[in-house]
Short mmCIF file of C-alpha atoms in Angstrom, two decimals:
data_model
loop_
_atom_site.label_atom_id
_atom_site.label_comp_id
_atom_site.label_asym_id
_atom_site.label_seq_id
_atom_site.Cartn_x
_atom_site.Cartn_y
_atom_site.Cartn_z
CA MET A 1398 0.27 -0.32 0.11
CA ASN A 1399 1.39 3.37 -0.83
CA ARG A 1400 1.89 6.06 1.88
CA LEU A 1401 -0.49 8.80 0.33
CA LEU A 1402 -3.31 6.18 0.34
CA LEU A 1403 -2.32 5.20 4.27
CA GLU A 1404 -2.05 8.65 5.11
CA ARG A 1405 -6.26 9.22 3.92
CA ILE A 1406 -7.12 6.02 5.35
CA MET A 1407 -5.56 6.64 8.60
CA PRO A 1408 -7.96 9.40 9.82
CA ILE A 1409 -10.66 7.54 8.72
CA ALA A 1410 -10.01 4.69 10.67
CA GLU A 1411 -9.16 6.81 13.55
CA HIS A 1412 -12.38 8.55 13.13
CA GLU A 1413 -14.26 5.36 13.16
CA LYS A 1414 -12.43 4.28 16.30
CA GLU A 1415 -13.68 7.32 17.86
CA GLU A 1416 -17.17 6.72 17.07
CA SER A 1417 -17.19 3.43 18.51
CA ALA A 1418 -15.49 4.35 21.84
CA THR A 1419 -18.40 7.30 22.08
CA GLU A 1420 -21.08 4.67 21.48
CA MET A 1421 -19.38 2.37 24.05
CA ARG A 1422 -19.56 5.00 26.65
CA GLN A 1423 -23.12 6.04 25.80
CA HIS A 1424 -23.96 1.97 25.71
CA LYS A 1425 -22.29 1.60 29.13
CA ALA A 1426 -23.71 4.84 30.60
CA ARG A 1427 -27.29 2.86 29.72
CA PHE A 1428 -26.20 -0.32 31.15
CA GLU A 1429 -25.50 1.45 34.61
CA THR A 1430 -28.49 3.37 34.84
CA GLU A 1431 -30.76 0.11 34.08
CA MET A 1432 -28.69 -1.46 36.98
CA GLU A 1433 -29.20 1.50 38.87
CA SER A 1434 -32.96 1.07 38.27
CA LEU A 1435 -33.19 -2.30 38.98
CA TYR A 1436 -31.70 -1.81 42.31
CA ARG A 1437 -34.17 0.84 43.24
CA LEU A 1438 -36.64 -1.74 42.44
CA VAL A 1439 -35.25 -4.49 44.38
CA LEU A 1440 -34.69 -2.33 47.51
CA THR A 1441 -38.42 -1.21 46.99
CA TYR A 1442 -39.51 -4.93 46.87
CA GLU A 1443 -37.60 -5.70 49.93
CA SER A 1444 -38.71 -2.88 51.90
CA LEU A 1445 -42.22 -3.87 51.29
CA MET A 1446 -41.73 -7.40 51.86
CA LYS A 1447 -40.26 -6.47 55.11
CA SER A 1448 -43.17 -4.20 56.23
CA GLN A 1449 -45.91 -6.65 55.01
CA ASP A 1450 -44.23 -9.02 57.24
CA GLU A 1451 -44.04 -6.98 60.26
CA GLN A 1452 -47.86 -6.21 60.05
CA ALA A 1453 -48.53 -9.95 58.89
CA GLY A 1454 -51.72 -10.51 61.64
CA VAL A 1455 -53.27 -6.90 61.87
CA ILE A 1456 -54.34 -6.24 58.04
CA ASP A 1457 -57.79 -7.27 56.91
CA LEU A 1458 -58.55 -9.25 53.59
CA LEU A 1459 -58.67 -6.35 51.11
CA MET A 1460 -55.62 -4.89 52.49
CA SER A 1461 -54.00 -8.17 51.88
CA GLN A 1462 -55.18 -8.49 48.36
CA TYR A 1463 -54.23 -4.76 47.81
CA ARG A 1464 -50.32 -5.94 49.14
CA GLU A 1465 -50.29 -9.07 47.27
CA GLN A 1466 -51.28 -7.24 44.13
CA THR A 1467 -48.45 -4.59 44.73
CA ARG A 1468 -46.24 -7.39 45.57
CA GLU A 1469 -46.53 -9.06 42.28
CA ARG A 1470 -46.81 -5.73 40.61
CA LEU A 1471 -43.07 -5.24 41.99
CA LYS A 1472 -42.20 -8.72 41.05
CA ARG A 1473 -43.37 -8.20 37.48
CA GLN A 1474 -41.62 -4.70 37.21
CA ILE A 1475 -37.88 -6.39 38.61
CA GLU A 1476 -38.33 -9.22 35.90
CA THR A 1477 -38.84 -6.89 33.31
CA GLN A 1478 -36.02 -4.74 34.45
CA GLN A 1479 -33.39 -7.62 34.54
CA LEU A 1480 -34.57 -8.14 30.87
CA VAL A 1481 -33.97 -4.52 30.22
CA VAL A 1482 -30.47 -4.77 32.16
CA GLN A 1483 -29.52 -7.90 30.04
CA GLN A 1484 -30.04 -6.17 26.65
CA ALA A 1485 -28.26 -2.93 27.76
CA ARG A 1486 -25.39 -5.05 28.74
CA ASN A 1487 -25.47 -7.04 25.51
CA ARG A 1488 -25.59 -3.69 23.45
CA TYR A 1489 -22.38 -2.58 25.98
CA HIS A 1490 -20.69 -5.62 25.21
CA LEU A 1491 -21.06 -5.40 21.28
CA SER A 1492 -19.94 -2.00 21.27
CA GLN A 1493 -16.70 -3.12 23.25
CA GLU A 1494 -16.11 -5.60 20.26
CA ARG A 1495 -16.92 -3.07 18.01
CA LEU A 1496 -14.31 -0.90 19.42
CA LEU A 1497 -11.44 -3.54 19.79
CA GLY A 1498 -12.07 -4.43 16.02
CA LYS A 1499 -11.48 -0.67 15.39
CA VAL A 1500 -8.52 -0.68 17.55
CA VAL A 1501 -6.94 -3.34 15.70
CA GLU A 1502 -7.72 -2.13 12.50
CA GLU A 1503 -6.22 1.37 12.80
CA LYS A 1504 -3.20 -0.22 14.28
CA LYS A 1505 -3.11 -2.14 11.59
CA TYR A 1506 -2.81 0.80 9.42
CA VAL A 1507 -0.35 2.52 11.56
CA THR A 1508 2.06 -0.65 11.03
CA LEU A 1509 1.66 -0.45 7.41
CA HIS A 1510 1.98 3.14 7.26
CA GLU A 1511 5.43 2.86 9.68
CA LYS A 1512 6.62 -0.07 7.27
CA VAL A 1513 6.15 1.94 3.99
CA SER A 1514 7.89 4.80 5.60
CA GLN A 1515 10.64 2.69 6.91
CA ASN A 1516 10.90 1.27 3.13
CA GLU A 1517 11.31 4.65 1.50
CA VAL A 1518 14.13 5.64 4.19
CA ALA A 1519 15.91 2.38 3.15
CA ALA A 1520 15.06 3.26 -0.67
CA THR A 1521 16.33 6.72 0.03
CA LYS A 1522 19.53 6.03 1.96
CA LEU A 1523 19.70 3.13 -0.64
CA ILE A 1524 20.12 5.97 -3.31
CA GLU A 1525 22.06 8.36 -1.48
CA GLN A 1526 24.81 5.55 -1.08
CA HIS A 1527 24.62 4.93 -4.99
CA PHE A 1528 25.50 8.39 -5.58
CA ILE A 1529 28.18 8.77 -2.68
CA ASP A 1530 29.51 5.70 -4.76
CA GLU A 1531 29.39 7.30 -7.81
CA LEU A 1532 30.94 10.50 -6.62
CA ALA A 1533 33.48 8.62 -4.84
CA VAL A 1534 34.36 7.04 -8.19
CA ILE A 1535 34.32 10.04 -10.08
CA HIS A 1536 36.56 11.55 -7.58
CA HIS A 1537 39.10 8.60 -7.52
CA GLY A 1538 39.14 8.63 -11.09
CA LYS A 1539 39.97 12.61 -11.08
CA GLY A 1540 42.67 11.86 -8.70
CA LYS A 1541 45.03 9.26 -11.13
#
């Protein structure tokens, strides 16, 4: 690959890597937010269960039914939130994998660019050495 092509590709690869990093940070933030929501739901459920256990023999049938409905509703919300958390986790992991791929791709182009630059330097040194050799032959030839 020639150096000019690599110099045009490298900024594109770097830009794609940055976009993937931004996407990954967004998915991570979403995952953390969903985990926090799940945590709050679980705390609410636990406090509800504790208060219901403390008042177990004191309430009437209607209140008992209301509490059971509330408990079931919270259970469903927790189950739903667990699914949301799992989806957010999956998106986060996929974005991590995409970012890793972009980092590897960018590194590949950087390595290729370095090799091309090294080859150009070596070719330039070879040409310079050839000119120096010719000058030495010309100079040495004049000296005789």
